[in-house]
GROMACS .gro file of N, CA, C and O in nm:
model
  440
    1MET      N    1  10.582  10.212  10.987
    1MET     CA    2  10.466  10.222  10.909
    1MET      C    3  10.480  10.178  10.759
    1MET      O    4  10.381  10.228  10.646
    2PRO      N    5  10.588  10.150  10.685
    2PRO     CA    6  10.613  10.134  10.549
    2PRO      C    7  10.481   9.937  10.525
    2PRO      O    8  10.456   9.926  10.402
    3GLU      N    9  10.476   9.890  10.637
    3GLU     CA   10  10.368   9.768  10.589
    3GLU      C   11  10.255   9.874  10.570
    3GLU      O   12  10.194   9.787  10.507
    4LEU      N   13  10.200   9.950  10.641
    4LEU     CA   14  10.064  10.014  10.621
    4LEU      C   15  10.056  10.091  10.480
    4LEU      O   16   9.953  10.065  10.439
    5LYS      N   17  10.182  10.159  10.452
    5LYS     CA   18  10.152  10.189  10.333
    5LYS      C   19  10.181  10.124  10.184
    5LYS      O   20  10.083  10.114  10.100
    6THR      N   21  10.216  10.029  10.232
    6THR     CA   22  10.242   9.938  10.100
    6THR      C   23  10.083   9.805  10.146
    6THR      O   24  10.071   9.795  10.001
    7VAL      N   25  10.029   9.755  10.191
    7VAL     CA   26   9.903   9.685  10.201
    7VAL      C   27   9.786   9.839  10.120
    7VAL      O   28   9.697   9.811  10.044
    8SER      N   29   9.799   9.911  10.170
    8SER     CA   30   9.711  10.060  10.153
    8SER      C   31   9.746  10.095   9.999
    8SER      O   32   9.625  10.104   9.926
    9LEU      N   33   9.822  10.071   9.936
    9LEU     CA   34   9.873  10.081   9.817
    9LEU      C   35   9.832   9.922   9.693
    9LEU      O   36   9.764   9.927   9.610
   10PHE      N   37   9.870   9.824   9.793
   10PHE     CA   38   9.767   9.727   9.703
   10PHE      C   39   9.627   9.744   9.714
   10PHE      O   40   9.565   9.665   9.610
   11PHE      N   41   9.578   9.743   9.828
   11PHE     CA   42   9.407   9.789   9.828
   11PHE      C   43   9.363   9.881   9.677
   11PHE      O   44   9.273   9.829   9.664
   12LEU      N   45   9.436  10.004   9.682
   12LEU     CA   46   9.410  10.055   9.603
   12LEU      C   47   9.416  10.030   9.446
   12LEU      O   48   9.354  10.047   9.391
   13THR      N   49   9.541   9.971   9.443
   13THR     CA   50   9.561   9.870   9.319
   13THR      C   51   9.420   9.746   9.238
   13THR      O   52   9.415   9.776   9.156
   14ALA      N   53   9.415   9.692   9.375
   14ALA     CA   54   9.311   9.624   9.363
   14ALA      C   55   9.159   9.681   9.315
   14ALA      O   56   9.120   9.623   9.231
   15LEU      N   57   9.126   9.779   9.403
   15LEU     CA   58   9.019   9.837   9.336
   15LEU      C   59   9.016   9.897   9.194
   15LEU      O   60   8.963   9.888   9.163
   16ALA      N   61   9.078   9.978   9.161
   16ALA     CA   62   9.151  10.023   8.994
   16ALA      C   63   9.136   9.880   8.928
   16ALA      O   64   9.082   9.936   8.817
   17GLU      N   65   9.175   9.757   8.992
   17GLU     CA   66   9.166   9.614   8.896
   17GLU      C   67   9.036   9.608   8.874
   17GLU      O   68   8.943   9.594   8.741
   18ILE      N   69   8.957   9.573   8.964
   18ILE     CA   70   8.833   9.564   9.013
   18ILE      C   71   8.726   9.656   8.925
   18ILE      O   72   8.631   9.596   8.870
   19ILE      N   73   8.723   9.803   8.945
   19ILE     CA   74   8.654   9.886   8.878
   19ILE      C   75   8.663   9.884   8.722
   19ILE      O   76   8.587   9.873   8.642
   20GLY      N   77   8.804   9.847   8.664
   20GLY     CA   78   8.820   9.888   8.561
   20GLY      C   79   8.818   9.726   8.459
   20GLY      O   80   8.767   9.719   8.343
   21CYS      N   81   8.738   9.605   8.525
   21CYS     CA   82   8.726   9.511   8.483
   21CYS      C   83   8.553   9.509   8.489
   21CYS      O   84   8.496   9.474   8.430
   22TYR      N   85   8.495   9.547   8.572
   22TYR     CA   86   8.348   9.528   8.623
   22TYR      C   87   8.270   9.622   8.560
   22TYR      O   88   8.208   9.606   8.508
   23LEU      N   89   8.339   9.756   8.503
   23LEU     CA   90   8.200   9.828   8.410
   23LEU      C   91   8.204   9.799   8.256
   23LEU      O   92   8.127   9.838   8.259
   24PRO      N   93   8.311   9.717   8.224
   24PRO     CA   94   8.338   9.633   8.109
   24PRO      C   95   8.271   9.523   8.135
   24PRO      O   96   8.156   9.526   7.995
   25TYR      N   97   8.182   9.517   8.214
   25TYR     CA   98   8.129   9.336   8.246
   25TYR      C   99   7.976   9.389   8.249
   25TYR      O  100   7.889   9.362   8.201
   26LEU      N  101   7.941   9.523   8.310
   26LEU     CA  102   7.795   9.566   8.283
   26LEU      C  103   7.779   9.605   8.159
   26LEU      O  104   7.660   9.553   8.129
   27TRP      N  105   7.883   9.669   8.046
   27TRP     CA  106   7.832   9.663   7.909
   27TRP      C  107   7.838   9.554   7.847
   27TRP      O  108   7.706   9.534   7.793
   28LEU      N  109   7.896   9.436   7.854
   28LEU     CA  110   7.887   9.361   7.789
   28LEU      C  111   7.806   9.244   7.828
   28LEU      O  112   7.731   9.191   7.784
   29ARG      N  113   7.716   9.248   8.001
   29ARG     CA  114   7.682   9.126   8.036
   29ARG      C  115   7.497   9.211   8.099
   29ARG      O  116   7.406   9.138   8.125
   30GLU      N  117   7.529   9.315   8.168
   30GLU     CA  118   7.412   9.392   8.175
   30GLU      C  119   7.342   9.499   8.091
   30GLU      O  120   7.247   9.607   8.119
   31GLY      N  121   7.405   9.507   8.027
   31GLY     CA  122   7.362   9.619   7.875
   31GLY      C  123   7.360   9.703   7.899
   31GLY      O  124   7.338   9.837   7.823
   32LYS      N  125   7.414   9.818   7.999
   32LYS     CA  126   7.485   9.929   8.027
   32LYS      C  127   7.536  10.010   7.901
   32LYS      O  128   7.599   9.918   7.825
   33THR      N  129   7.513  10.124   7.909
   33THR     CA  130   7.606  10.207   7.790
   33THR      C  131   7.742  10.175   7.791
   33THR      O  132   7.832  10.153   7.848
   34ILE      N  133   7.774  10.199   7.642
   34ILE     CA  134   7.937  10.141   7.589
   34ILE      C  135   8.032  10.246   7.676
   34ILE      O  136   8.153  10.258   7.681
   35TRP      N  137   7.999  10.359   7.708
   35TRP     CA  138   8.055  10.442   7.750
   35TRP      C  139   8.119  10.429   7.878
   35TRP      O  140   8.203  10.479   7.921
   36LEU      N  141   8.059  10.317   7.924
   36LEU     CA  142   8.145  10.290   8.067
   36LEU      C  143   8.303  10.197   8.063
   36LEU      O  144   8.408  10.202   8.180
   37LEU      N  145   8.313  10.206   7.942
   37LEU     CA  146   8.453  10.179   7.872
   37LEU      C  147   8.570  10.249   7.877
   37LEU      O  148   8.655  10.248   7.883
   38VAL      N  149   8.503  10.381   7.888
   38VAL     CA  150   8.614  10.489   7.936
   38VAL      C  151   8.684  10.509   8.036
   38VAL      O  152   8.744  10.490   8.051
   39PRO      N  153   8.587  10.515   8.137
   39PRO     CA  154   8.658  10.497   8.269
   39PRO      C  155   8.674  10.395   8.308
   39PRO      O  156   8.815  10.349   8.405
   40GLY      N  157   8.602  10.254   8.238
   40GLY     CA  158   8.697  10.149   8.247
   40GLY      C  159   8.820  10.106   8.236
   40GLY      O  160   8.946  10.085   8.295
   41ALA      N  161   8.893  10.215   8.073
   41ALA     CA  162   8.983  10.174   8.019
   41ALA      C  163   9.078  10.300   8.145
   41ALA      O  164   9.192  10.250   8.155
   42LEU      N  165   9.056  10.438   8.199
   42LEU     CA  166   9.102  10.503   8.302
   42LEU      C  167   9.164  10.413   8.433
   42LEU      O  168   9.280  10.395   8.511
   43SER      N  169   9.068  10.393   8.472
   43SER     CA  170   9.101  10.282   8.585
   43SER      C  171   9.213  10.167   8.595
   43SER      O  172   9.266  10.144   8.707
   44LEU      N  173   9.196  10.078   8.461
   44LEU     CA  174   9.316   9.979   8.437
   44LEU      C  175   9.447  10.058   8.434
   44LEU      O  176   9.562   9.995   8.481
   45ALA      N  177   9.448  10.132   8.394
   45ALA     CA  178   9.591  10.247   8.305
   45ALA      C  179   9.614  10.286   8.512
   45ALA      O  180   9.726  10.305   8.542
   46ALA      N  181   9.536  10.344   8.555
   46ALA     CA  182   9.525  10.313   8.718
   46ALA      C  183   9.616  10.215   8.826
   46ALA      O  184   9.716  10.256   8.821
   47PHE      N  185   9.598  10.133   8.766
   47PHE     CA  186   9.599  10.026   8.820
   47PHE      C  187   9.761   9.960   8.776
   47PHE      O  188   9.821   9.937   8.886
   48VAL      N  189   9.746   9.982   8.645
   48VAL     CA  190   9.948   9.921   8.616
   48VAL      C  191  10.019  10.036   8.658
   48VAL      O  192  10.107  10.011   8.719
   49TRP      N  193   9.926  10.185   8.670
   49TRP     CA  194  10.055  10.282   8.736
   49TRP      C  195  10.092  10.280   8.878
   49TRP      O  196  10.195  10.297   8.932
   50LEU      N  197   9.975  10.208   8.925
   50LEU     CA  198   9.926  10.202   9.111
   50LEU      C  199  10.070  10.113   9.116
   50LEU      O  200  10.150  10.053   9.226
   51LEU      N  201  10.068   9.937   9.016
   51LEU     CA  202  10.147   9.866   9.080
   51LEU      C  203  10.337   9.948   9.042
   51LEU      O  204  10.411   9.848   9.100
   52THR      N  205  10.373  10.044   8.984
   52THR     CA  206  10.520  10.076   8.942
   52THR      C  207  10.473  10.146   9.078
   52THR      O  208  10.667  10.170   9.056
   53LEU      N  209  10.447  10.159   9.193
   53LEU     CA  210  10.495  10.223   9.281
   53LEU      C  211  10.558  10.166   9.432
   53LEU      O  212  10.614  10.214   9.513
   54HIS      N  213  10.536  10.054   9.370
   54HIS     CA  214  10.685   9.983   9.488
   54HIS      C  215  10.800   9.960   9.489
   54HIS      O  216  10.829   9.938   9.338
   55PRO      N  217  10.879   9.954   9.551
   55PRO     CA  218  11.033   9.945   9.539
   55PRO      C  219  11.062   9.807   9.514
   55PRO      O  220  11.168   9.827   9.579
   56THR      N  221  10.980   9.730   9.523
   56THR     CA  222  11.048   9.620   9.538
   56THR      C  223  11.083   9.525   9.353
   56THR      O  224  10.975   9.595   9.311
   57ALA      N  225  11.106   9.410   9.370
   57ALA     CA  226  11.101   9.371   9.227
   57ALA      C  227  10.953   9.328   9.233
   57ALA      O  228  10.855   9.283   9.295
   58VAL      N  229  10.956   9.349   9.029
   58VAL     CA  230  10.798   9.359   9.046
   58VAL      C  231  10.712   9.216   9.083
   58VAL      O  232  10.595   9.178   9.033
   59GLY      N  233  10.772   9.079   9.027
   59GLY     CA  234  10.756   8.914   9.004
   59GLY      C  235  10.680   8.921   9.188
   59GLY      O  236  10.609   8.873   9.221
   60ARG      N  237  10.797   8.988   9.281
   60ARG     CA  238  10.699   8.994   9.430
   60ARG      C  239  10.615   9.061   9.491
   60ARG      O  240  10.549   8.999   9.501
   61VAL      N  241  10.579   9.140   9.359
   61VAL     CA  242  10.494   9.282   9.423
   61VAL      C  243  10.364   9.189   9.378
   61VAL      O  244  10.231   9.168   9.367
   62TYR      N  245  10.365   9.136   9.221
   62TYR     CA  246  10.276   9.069   9.169
   62TYR      C  247  10.237   8.955   9.253
   62TYR      O  248  10.064   8.927   9.217
   63ALA      N  249  10.294   8.866   9.326
   63ALA     CA  250  10.259   8.759   9.376
   63ALA      C  251  10.222   8.805   9.459
   63ALA      O  252  10.089   8.754   9.537
   64ALA      N  253  10.275   8.939   9.600
   64ALA     CA  254  10.158   8.953   9.672
   64ALA      C  255  10.085   9.058   9.647
   64ALA      O  256   9.956   9.030   9.765
   65TYR      N  257  10.047   9.118   9.587
   65TYR     CA  258   9.974   9.198   9.514
   65TYR      C  259   9.786   9.095   9.519
   65TYR      O  260   9.734   9.128   9.513
   66GLY      N  261   9.868   8.971   9.478
   66GLY     CA  262   9.753   8.885   9.475
   66GLY      C  263   9.664   8.867   9.582
   66GLY      O  264   9.523   8.805   9.593
   67GLY      N  265   9.706   8.857   9.645
   67GLY     CA  266   9.664   8.852   9.809
   67GLY      C  267   9.574   8.939   9.824
   67GLY      O  268   9.472   8.903   9.913
   68VAL      N  269   9.614   9.028   9.835
   68VAL     CA  270   9.503   9.214   9.848
   68VAL      C  271   9.431   9.158   9.780
   68VAL      O  272   9.312   9.230   9.824
   69TYR      N  273   9.412   9.154   9.645
   69TYR     CA  274   9.323   9.158   9.562
   69TYR      C  275   9.222   9.035   9.576
   69TYR      O  276   9.084   9.042   9.541
   70VAL      N  277   9.260   8.936   9.620
   70VAL     CA  278   9.152   8.823   9.704
   70VAL      C  279   9.065   8.872   9.778
   70VAL      O  280   8.973   8.874   9.793
   71PHE      N  281   9.124   8.952   9.880
   71PHE     CA  282   9.054   9.033   9.964
   71PHE      C  283   8.953   9.129   9.973
   71PHE      O  284   8.848   9.147   9.976
   72THR      N  285   8.987   9.203   9.853
   72THR     CA  286   8.915   9.313   9.789
   72THR      C  287   8.839   9.271   9.686
   72THR      O  288   8.710   9.276   9.707
   73ALA      N  289   8.827   9.165   9.612
   73ALA     CA  290   8.742   9.095   9.588
   73ALA      C  291   8.654   9.008   9.641
   73ALA      O  292   8.507   9.041   9.636
   74ILE      N  293   8.628   8.984   9.756
   74ILE     CA  294   8.527   8.926   9.854
   74ILE      C  295   8.490   9.035   9.909
   74ILE      O  296   8.358   9.005   9.922
   75LEU      N  297   8.534   9.138   9.919
   75LEU     CA  298   8.457   9.279   9.996
   75LEU      C  299   8.396   9.323   9.849
   75LEU      O  300   8.247   9.370   9.898
   76TRP      N  301   8.465   9.309   9.814
   76TRP     CA  302   8.349   9.400   9.656
   76TRP      C  303   8.219   9.289   9.641
   76TRP      O  304   8.087   9.335   9.590
   77LEU      N  305   8.238   9.154   9.633
   77LEU     CA  306   8.143   9.081   9.636
   77LEU      C  307   8.040   9.108   9.754
   77LEU      O  308   7.862   9.081   9.739
   78TRP      N  309   8.084   9.115   9.915
   78TRP     CA  310   7.980   9.164   9.962
   78TRP      C  311   7.889   9.298   9.971
   78TRP      O  312   7.775   9.298   9.934
   79PHE      N  313   7.966   9.405   9.956
   79PHE     CA  314   7.960   9.528   9.950
   79PHE      C  315   7.896   9.620   9.842
   79PHE      O  316   7.810   9.670   9.803
   80VAL      N  317   7.912   9.537   9.681
   80VAL     CA  318   7.860   9.590   9.582
   80VAL      C  319   7.722   9.495   9.522
   80VAL      O  320   7.623   9.528   9.462
   81GLU      N  321   7.817   9.355   9.534
   81GLU     CA  322   7.721   9.286   9.491
   81GLU      C  323   7.589   9.210   9.566
   81GLU      O  324   7.533   9.167   9.516
   82GLY      N  325   7.631   9.234   9.692
   82GLY     CA  326   7.565   9.203   9.782
   82GLY      C  327   7.523   9.073   9.804
   82GLY      O  328   7.432   8.994   9.900
   83ILE      N  329   7.633   8.995   9.777
   83ILE     CA  330   7.634   8.874   9.867
   83ILE      C  331   7.763   8.827   9.945
   83ILE      O  332   7.850   8.850   9.985
   84ARG      N  333   7.660   8.772  10.048
   84ARG     CA  334   7.751   8.767  10.171
   84ARG      C  335   7.884   8.620  10.158
   84ARG      O  336   7.838   8.510  10.105
   85PRO      N  337   7.968   8.673  10.225
   85PRO     CA  338   8.070   8.570  10.180
   85PRO      C  339   8.083   8.429  10.308
   85PRO      O  340   8.027   8.486  10.373
   86THR      N  341   8.094   8.355  10.222
   86THR     CA  342   8.085   8.207  10.325
   86THR      C  343   8.195   8.226  10.382
   86THR      O  344   8.318   8.300  10.403
   87ILE      N  345   8.184   8.098  10.525
   87ILE     CA  346   8.289   8.076  10.609
   87ILE      C  347   8.438   8.010  10.457
   87ILE      O  348   8.575   8.052  10.519
   88TRP      N  349   8.384   7.932  10.387
   88TRP     CA  350   8.501   7.927  10.324
   88TRP      C  351   8.567   8.052  10.238
   88TRP      O  352   8.732   8.041  10.214
   89ASP      N  353   8.514   8.152  10.180
   89ASP     CA  354   8.549   8.281  10.159
   89ASP      C  355   8.650   8.330  10.223
   89ASP      O  356   8.780   8.390  10.183
   90ILE      N  357   8.603   8.368  10.397
   90ILE     CA  358   8.690   8.415  10.478
   90ILE      C  359   8.834   8.262  10.509
   90ILE      O  360   8.933   8.360  10.464
   91VAL      N  361   8.814   8.192  10.498
   91VAL     CA  362   8.960   8.109  10.505
   91VAL      C  363   9.030   8.166  10.399
   91VAL      O  364   9.130   8.121  10.410
   92GLY      N  365   8.979   8.115  10.266
   92GLY     CA  366   9.042   8.147  10.155
   92GLY      C  367   9.115   8.295  10.115
   92GLY      O  368   9.245   8.313  10.155
   93VAL      N  369   9.088   8.372  10.201
   93VAL     CA  370   9.094   8.507  10.172
   93VAL      C  371   9.268   8.520  10.305
   93VAL      O  372   9.345   8.598  10.271
   94THR      N  373   9.193   8.432  10.409
   94THR     CA  374   9.343   8.437  10.575
   94THR      C  375   9.420   8.436  10.454
   94THR      O  376   9.551   8.477  10.503
   95ILE      N  377   9.392   8.282  10.400
   95ILE     CA  378   9.567   8.244  10.370
   95ILE      C  379   9.604   8.295  10.235
   95ILE      O  380   9.724   8.308  10.252
   96ALA      N  381   9.527   8.395  10.193
   96ALA     CA  382   9.575   8.466  10.053
   96ALA      C  383   9.697   8.601  10.144
   96ALA      O  384   9.777   8.641  10.056
   97LEU      N  385   9.582   8.622  10.235
   97LEU     CA  386   9.645   8.750  10.338
   97LEU      C  387   9.781   8.694  10.354
   97LEU      O  388   9.863   8.812  10.374
   98PHE      N  389   9.811   8.588  10.455
   98PHE     CA  390   9.915   8.529  10.492
   98PHE      C  391  10.042   8.520  10.406
   98PHE      O  392  10.128   8.566  10.443
   99GLY      N  393   9.997   8.487  10.284
   99GLY     CA  394  10.092   8.455  10.217
   99GLY      C  395  10.150   8.616  10.092
   99GLY      O  396  10.298   8.593  10.115
  100MET      N  397  10.080   8.712  10.094
  100MET     CA  398  10.107   8.859  10.078
  100MET      C  399  10.219   8.885  10.194
  100MET      O  400  10.319   8.919  10.159
  101VAL      N  401  10.131   8.877  10.314
  101VAL     CA  402  10.245   8.928  10.452
  101VAL      C  403  10.399   8.821  10.461
  101VAL      O  404  10.497   8.921  10.442
  102VAL      N  405  10.392   8.718  10.400
  102VAL     CA  406  10.501   8.627  10.377
  102VAL      C  407  10.609   8.667  10.268
  102VAL      O  408  10.717   8.701  10.278
  103ILE      N  409  10.537   8.680  10.176
  103ILE     CA  410  10.618   8.774  10.057
  103ILE      C  411  10.674   8.887  10.083
  103ILE      O  412  10.777   8.891  10.042
  104MET      N  413  10.625   8.970  10.116
  104MET     CA  414  10.606   9.138  10.125
  104MET      C  415  10.753   9.165  10.212
  104MET      O  416  10.801   9.254  10.242
  105PHE      N  417  10.679   9.082  10.342
  105PHE     CA  418  10.740   9.082  10.468
  105PHE      C  419  10.845   9.059  10.547
  105PHE      O  420  10.888   9.078  10.623
  106ALA      N  421  10.872   8.904  10.505
  106ALA     CA  422  10.992   8.839  10.540
  106ALA      C  423  11.109   8.913  10.521
  106ALA      O  424  11.133   8.990  10.407
  107PRO      N  425  11.213   8.891  10.614
  107PRO     CA  426  11.327   8.922  10.649
  107PRO      C  427  11.413   8.837  10.521
  107PRO      O  428  11.356   8.752  10.469
  108ARG      N  429  11.517   8.948  10.446
  108ARG     CA  430  11.553   8.957  10.336
  108ARG      C  431  11.739   8.933  10.328
  108ARG      O  432  11.775   9.056  10.385
  109THR      N  433  11.774   8.882  10.281
  109THR     CA  434  11.937   8.863  10.271
  109THR      C  435  12.030   8.977  10.213
  109THR      O  436  12.082   9.018  10.238
  110SER      N  437  11.933   8.983  10.099
  110SER     CA  438  12.016   9.070   9.939
  110SER      C  439  11.879   9.206   9.957
  110SER      O  440  11.808   9.248   9.957
   0.00000   0.00000   0.00000
């Protein structure tokens, strides 16, 4: 079950990063209240904290996290922004997730 825990943690991490970036975007580009910066900053702080919860080398975590981030961003595109992913989005997500699986779950000798 450590694989499910790892992927779930990556998904929560990606959600925290996307929210932390989306809220300032709403303020800067959509003219929403500046107060969105407060939960945005808290979300980015949660993002950093969540990255520290992985028990492997930080470089490996960052590299593998990118695959789940791509997946989460495409889900965000679809469910929050209302833009249906294209076949190329799905192909890209599949490649990114495959890379994450190889990086995180390949057998290691050390």
